[in-house]
Short mmCIF file of C-alpha atoms in Angstrom, two decimals:
data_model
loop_
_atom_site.label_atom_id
_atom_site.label_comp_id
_atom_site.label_asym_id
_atom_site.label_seq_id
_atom_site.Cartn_x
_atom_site.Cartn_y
_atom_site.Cartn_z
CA UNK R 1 -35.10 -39.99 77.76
CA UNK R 2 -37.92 -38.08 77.43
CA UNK R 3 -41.66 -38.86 78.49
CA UNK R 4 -45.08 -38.99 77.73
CA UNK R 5 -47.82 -39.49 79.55
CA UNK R 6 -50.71 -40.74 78.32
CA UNK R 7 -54.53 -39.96 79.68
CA UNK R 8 -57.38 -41.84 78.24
CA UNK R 9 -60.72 -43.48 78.74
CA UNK R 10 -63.80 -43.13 76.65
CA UNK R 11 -65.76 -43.36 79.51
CA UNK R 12 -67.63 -40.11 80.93
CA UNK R 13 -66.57 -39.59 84.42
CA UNK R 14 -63.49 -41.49 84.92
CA UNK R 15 -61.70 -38.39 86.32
CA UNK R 16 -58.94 -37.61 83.27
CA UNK R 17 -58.82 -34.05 83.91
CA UNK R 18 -58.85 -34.44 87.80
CA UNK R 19 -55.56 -36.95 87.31
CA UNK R 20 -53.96 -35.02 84.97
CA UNK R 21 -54.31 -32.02 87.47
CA UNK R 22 -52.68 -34.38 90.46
CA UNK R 23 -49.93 -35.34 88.62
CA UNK R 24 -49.02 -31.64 87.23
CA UNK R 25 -49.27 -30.40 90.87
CA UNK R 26 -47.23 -33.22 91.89
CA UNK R 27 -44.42 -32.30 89.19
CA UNK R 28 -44.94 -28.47 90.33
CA UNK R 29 -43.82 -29.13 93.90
CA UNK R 30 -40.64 -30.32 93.00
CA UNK R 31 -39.77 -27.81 90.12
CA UNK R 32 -40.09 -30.81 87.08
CA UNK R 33 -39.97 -28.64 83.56
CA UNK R 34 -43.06 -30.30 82.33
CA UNK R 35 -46.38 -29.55 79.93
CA UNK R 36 -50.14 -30.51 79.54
CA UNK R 37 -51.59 -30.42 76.50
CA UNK R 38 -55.15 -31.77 75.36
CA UNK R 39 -56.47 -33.75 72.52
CA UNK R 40 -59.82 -31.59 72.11
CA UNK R 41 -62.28 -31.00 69.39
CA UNK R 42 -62.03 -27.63 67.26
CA UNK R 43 -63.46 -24.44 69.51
CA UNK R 44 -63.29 -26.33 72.67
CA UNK R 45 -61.82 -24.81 75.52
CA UNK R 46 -59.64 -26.49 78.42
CA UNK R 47 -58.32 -25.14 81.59
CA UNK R 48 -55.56 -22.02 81.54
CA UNK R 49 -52.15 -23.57 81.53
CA UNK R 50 -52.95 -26.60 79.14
CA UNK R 51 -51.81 -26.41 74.97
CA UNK R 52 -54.99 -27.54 72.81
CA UNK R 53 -54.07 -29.92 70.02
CA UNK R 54 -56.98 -30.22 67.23
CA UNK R 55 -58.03 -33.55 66.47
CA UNK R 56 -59.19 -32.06 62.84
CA UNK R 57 -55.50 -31.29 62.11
CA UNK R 58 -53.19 -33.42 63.94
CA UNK R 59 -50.60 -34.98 62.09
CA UNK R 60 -47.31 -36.80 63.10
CA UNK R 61 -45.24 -34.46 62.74
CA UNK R 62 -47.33 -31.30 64.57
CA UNK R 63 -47.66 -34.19 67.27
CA UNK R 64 -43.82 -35.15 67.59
CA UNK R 65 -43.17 -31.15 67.82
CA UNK R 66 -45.42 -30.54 70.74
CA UNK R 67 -44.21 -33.71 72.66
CA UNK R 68 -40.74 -32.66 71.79
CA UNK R 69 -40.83 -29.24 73.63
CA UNK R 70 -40.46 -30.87 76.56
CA UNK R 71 -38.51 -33.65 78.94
CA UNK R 72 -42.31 -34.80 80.22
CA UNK R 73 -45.58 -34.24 79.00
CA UNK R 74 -48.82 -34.72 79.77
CA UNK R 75 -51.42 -35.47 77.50
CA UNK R 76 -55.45 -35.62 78.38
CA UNK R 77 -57.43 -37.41 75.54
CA UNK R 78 -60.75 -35.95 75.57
CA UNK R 79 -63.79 -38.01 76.01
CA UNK R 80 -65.21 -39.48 72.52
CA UNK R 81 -61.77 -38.73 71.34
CA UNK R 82 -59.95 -41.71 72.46
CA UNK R 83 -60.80 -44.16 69.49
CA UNK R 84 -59.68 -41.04 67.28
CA UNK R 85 -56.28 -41.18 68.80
CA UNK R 86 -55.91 -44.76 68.82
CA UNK R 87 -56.33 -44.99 64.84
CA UNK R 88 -53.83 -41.89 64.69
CA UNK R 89 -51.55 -43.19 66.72
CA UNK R 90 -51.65 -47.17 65.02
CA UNK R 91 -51.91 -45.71 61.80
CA UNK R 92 -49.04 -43.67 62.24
CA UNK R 93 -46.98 -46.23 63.93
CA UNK R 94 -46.44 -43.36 65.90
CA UNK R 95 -44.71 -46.04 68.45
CA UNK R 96 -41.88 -46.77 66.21
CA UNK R 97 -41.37 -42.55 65.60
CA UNK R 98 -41.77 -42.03 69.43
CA UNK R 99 -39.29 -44.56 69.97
CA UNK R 100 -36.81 -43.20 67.30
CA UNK R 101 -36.83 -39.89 69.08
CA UNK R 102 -36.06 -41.17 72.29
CA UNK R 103 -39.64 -40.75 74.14
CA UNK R 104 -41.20 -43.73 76.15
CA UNK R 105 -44.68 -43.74 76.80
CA UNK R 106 -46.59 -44.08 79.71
CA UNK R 107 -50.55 -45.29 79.65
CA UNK R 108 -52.72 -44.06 82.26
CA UNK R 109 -55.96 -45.66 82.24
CA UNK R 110 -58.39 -44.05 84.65
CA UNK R 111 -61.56 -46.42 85.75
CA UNK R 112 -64.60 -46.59 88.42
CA UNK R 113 -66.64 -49.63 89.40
CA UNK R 114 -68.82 -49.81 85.89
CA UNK R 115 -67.12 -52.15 83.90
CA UNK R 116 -67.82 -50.19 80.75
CA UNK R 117 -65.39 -47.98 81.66
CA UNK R 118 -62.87 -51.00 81.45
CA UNK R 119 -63.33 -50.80 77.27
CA UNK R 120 -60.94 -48.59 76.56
CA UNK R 121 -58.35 -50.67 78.73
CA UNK R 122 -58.81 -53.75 76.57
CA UNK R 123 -58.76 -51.23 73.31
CA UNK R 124 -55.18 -49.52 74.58
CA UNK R 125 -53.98 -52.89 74.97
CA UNK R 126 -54.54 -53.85 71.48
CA UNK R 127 -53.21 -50.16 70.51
CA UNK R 128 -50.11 -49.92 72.33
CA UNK R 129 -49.23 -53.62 72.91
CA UNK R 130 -45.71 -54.07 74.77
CA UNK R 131 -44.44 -50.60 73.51
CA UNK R 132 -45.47 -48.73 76.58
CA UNK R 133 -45.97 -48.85 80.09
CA UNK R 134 -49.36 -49.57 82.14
CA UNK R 135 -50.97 -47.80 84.79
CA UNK R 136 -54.19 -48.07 86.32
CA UNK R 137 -56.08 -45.46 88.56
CA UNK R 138 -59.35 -46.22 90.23
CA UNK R 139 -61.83 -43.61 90.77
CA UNK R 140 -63.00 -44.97 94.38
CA UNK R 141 -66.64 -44.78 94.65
CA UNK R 142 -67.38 -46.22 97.31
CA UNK R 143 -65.12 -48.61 99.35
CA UNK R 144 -61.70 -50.32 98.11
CA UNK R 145 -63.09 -54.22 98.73
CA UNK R 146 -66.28 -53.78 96.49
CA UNK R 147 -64.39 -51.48 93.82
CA UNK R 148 -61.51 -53.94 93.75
CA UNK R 149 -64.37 -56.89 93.71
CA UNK R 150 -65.27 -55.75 90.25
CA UNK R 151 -62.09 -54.71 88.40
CA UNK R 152 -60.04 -58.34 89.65
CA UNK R 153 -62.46 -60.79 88.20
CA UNK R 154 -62.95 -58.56 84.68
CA UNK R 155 -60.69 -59.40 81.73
CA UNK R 156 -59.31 -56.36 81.22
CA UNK R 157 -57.78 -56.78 84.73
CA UNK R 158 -55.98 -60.33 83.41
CA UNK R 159 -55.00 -58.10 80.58
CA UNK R 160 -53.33 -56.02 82.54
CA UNK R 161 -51.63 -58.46 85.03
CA UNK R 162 -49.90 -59.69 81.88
CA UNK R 163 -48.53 -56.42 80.87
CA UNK R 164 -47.55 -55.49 84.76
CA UNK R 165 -49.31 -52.64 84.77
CA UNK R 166 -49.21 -50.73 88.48
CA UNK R 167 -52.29 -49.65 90.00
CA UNK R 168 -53.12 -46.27 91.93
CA UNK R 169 -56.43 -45.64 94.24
CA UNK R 170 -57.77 -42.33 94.07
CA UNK R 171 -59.59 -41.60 97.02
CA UNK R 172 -63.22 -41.08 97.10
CA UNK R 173 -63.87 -37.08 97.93
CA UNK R 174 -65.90 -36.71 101.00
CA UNK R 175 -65.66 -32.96 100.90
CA UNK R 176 -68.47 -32.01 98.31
CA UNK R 177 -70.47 -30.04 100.55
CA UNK R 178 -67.17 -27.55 101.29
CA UNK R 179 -67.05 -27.25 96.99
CA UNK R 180 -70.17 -26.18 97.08
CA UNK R 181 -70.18 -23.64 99.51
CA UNK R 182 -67.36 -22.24 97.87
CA UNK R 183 -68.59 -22.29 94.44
CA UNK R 184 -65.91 -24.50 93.37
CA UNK R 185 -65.09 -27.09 90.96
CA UNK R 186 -62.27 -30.32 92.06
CA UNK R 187 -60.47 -29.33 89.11
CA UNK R 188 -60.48 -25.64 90.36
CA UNK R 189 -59.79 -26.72 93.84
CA UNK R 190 -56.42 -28.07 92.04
CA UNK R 191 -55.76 -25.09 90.43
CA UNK R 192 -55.42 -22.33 93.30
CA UNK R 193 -52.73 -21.49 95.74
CA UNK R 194 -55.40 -21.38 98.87
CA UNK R 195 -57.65 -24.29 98.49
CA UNK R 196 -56.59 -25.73 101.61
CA UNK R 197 -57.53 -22.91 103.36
CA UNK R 198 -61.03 -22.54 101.76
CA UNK R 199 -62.05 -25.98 101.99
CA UNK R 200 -60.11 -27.16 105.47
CA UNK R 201 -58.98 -30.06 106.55
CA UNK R 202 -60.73 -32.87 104.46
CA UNK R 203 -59.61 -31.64 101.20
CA UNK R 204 -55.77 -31.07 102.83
CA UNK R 205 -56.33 -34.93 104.08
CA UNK R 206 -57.42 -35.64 100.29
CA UNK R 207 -54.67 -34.18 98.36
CA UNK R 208 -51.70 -35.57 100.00
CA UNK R 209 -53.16 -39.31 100.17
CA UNK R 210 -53.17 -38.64 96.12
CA UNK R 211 -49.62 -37.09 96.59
CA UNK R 212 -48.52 -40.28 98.15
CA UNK R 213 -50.45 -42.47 95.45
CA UNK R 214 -48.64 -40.64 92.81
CA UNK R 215 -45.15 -40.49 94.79
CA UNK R 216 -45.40 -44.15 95.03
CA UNK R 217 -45.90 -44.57 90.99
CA UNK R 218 -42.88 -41.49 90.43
CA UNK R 219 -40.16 -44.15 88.77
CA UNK R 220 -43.23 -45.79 87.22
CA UNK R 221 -44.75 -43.09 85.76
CA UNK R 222 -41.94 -40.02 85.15
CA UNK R 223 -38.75 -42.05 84.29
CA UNK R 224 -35.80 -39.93 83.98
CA UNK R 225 -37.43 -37.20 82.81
CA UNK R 226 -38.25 -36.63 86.65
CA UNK R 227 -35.61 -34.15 87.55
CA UNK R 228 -36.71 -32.19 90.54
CA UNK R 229 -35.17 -28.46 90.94
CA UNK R 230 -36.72 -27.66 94.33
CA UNK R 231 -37.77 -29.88 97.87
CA UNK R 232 -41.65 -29.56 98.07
CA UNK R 233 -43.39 -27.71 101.14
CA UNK R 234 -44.28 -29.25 104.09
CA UNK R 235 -48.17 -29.23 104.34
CA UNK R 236 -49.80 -27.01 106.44
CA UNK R 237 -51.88 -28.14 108.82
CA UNK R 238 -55.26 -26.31 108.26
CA UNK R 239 -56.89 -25.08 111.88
CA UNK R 240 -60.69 -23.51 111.70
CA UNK R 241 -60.70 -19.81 113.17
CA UNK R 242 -62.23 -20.32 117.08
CA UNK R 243 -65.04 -18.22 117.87
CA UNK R 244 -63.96 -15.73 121.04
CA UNK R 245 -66.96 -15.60 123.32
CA UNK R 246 -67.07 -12.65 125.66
CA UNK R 247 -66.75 -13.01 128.97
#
């Protein structure tokens, strides 16, 4: 059965792009056929690697050929975008098409410690009822107790208990002043082969805690359209060049 994976939150900030980057390199470590595409406006550019779809001009049918060119795919609503794509997709009852073709759907809600940024939970809900799966990944922003303080007593979190919906931590990046140096972006960082060498051992220490976040979600969030071709590499542990002092 083949998968999508949905990306969405109206919310500036909530880190969409930065997940969807995680769980492509995830997928590219063990050699899962996959594809990213983005719900954008007209003219707006994404990242190299990702398939634009044009809110202007989406239809079902455009959408069901894009998600059917692949086993999994990945799909990052853009922000301002995501009540757009909730009245295509209810309109549409594109739950009833995706279902005929044999894709289940996957909702990744992305969310920090401002509870407007739990609004487009509640809205999903409402959108995509019990006709897809839940996940939710907090943007930690400070520590785990206080963030988890404010998303357990808010409704959307009773919402979500009642559709099980599984919960990832994204840690909080402690490695800003190395991005800057380097004249780099996270989403960047993601992108190249040597990032663990340029921004040493915090951003290494980073990257496979999210690993492990998504590796713990894999059945959750892939399905059987998981279907690894290669054993990922071992992480290398990243030493700082010593200084030789002369005798």
């Amino acid at each position: 059965m083949k998968k999508l994976i949905l990306i969405q939150n109206d919310y500036p900030g909530t880190g969409k792009s930065t997940l969807a980057l995680c769980f492509h390199r995830y997928l590219q470590q063990y050699g899962v056929s996959h594809q990213r595409l983005s719900l954008t406006e007209e003219d707006t550019q994404t990242q190299e690697g990702i398939t634009n779809l044009d809110a202007s001009s989406l239809t079902p049918r455009t959408f069901l050929d894009h998600i059917d060119a692949s086993p999994l795919t990945i799909l990052d609503v853009s922000t301002g975008l995501g009540e757009y794509f909730n009245k295509f997709y209810q309109g549409c009852e594109m739950d009833m098409t995706l279902q005929a073709a044999g894709v289940a759907v996957s909702v990744v809600l992305p969310v920090t410690a401002d509870r407007e940024s739990f609004d487009s939970v509640t809205d999903a809900a409402e959108v995509y009822s019990d006709n897809a799966e839940y996940l939710i990944a907090h943007l930690v922003t400070s520590c785990y107790d206080e963030d988890d303080k404010v998303w357990d007593t808010s409704y959307a979190a009773r919402v979500m208990d009642m559709f099980e919906a599984v919960e990832l931590h994204i840690p909080e990046i402690n490695f800003q002043a190395e991005l800057s140096t380097e004249h780099m972006s996270l989403d960047t960082a993601l992108q190249i082969e040597d990032a663990e060498e340029r921004l040493g051992k915090e951003f290494s220490k980073w990257q496979r805690r999210v690993m492990g976040q998504v590796d713990s979600a894999r059945q959750y969030l892939f399905g059987d359209a998981f279907r690894p071709t290669m054993a990922p590499k071992p992480v290398k542990a990243v030493k700082k060049a010593k200084t030789k002092l002369a005798a």
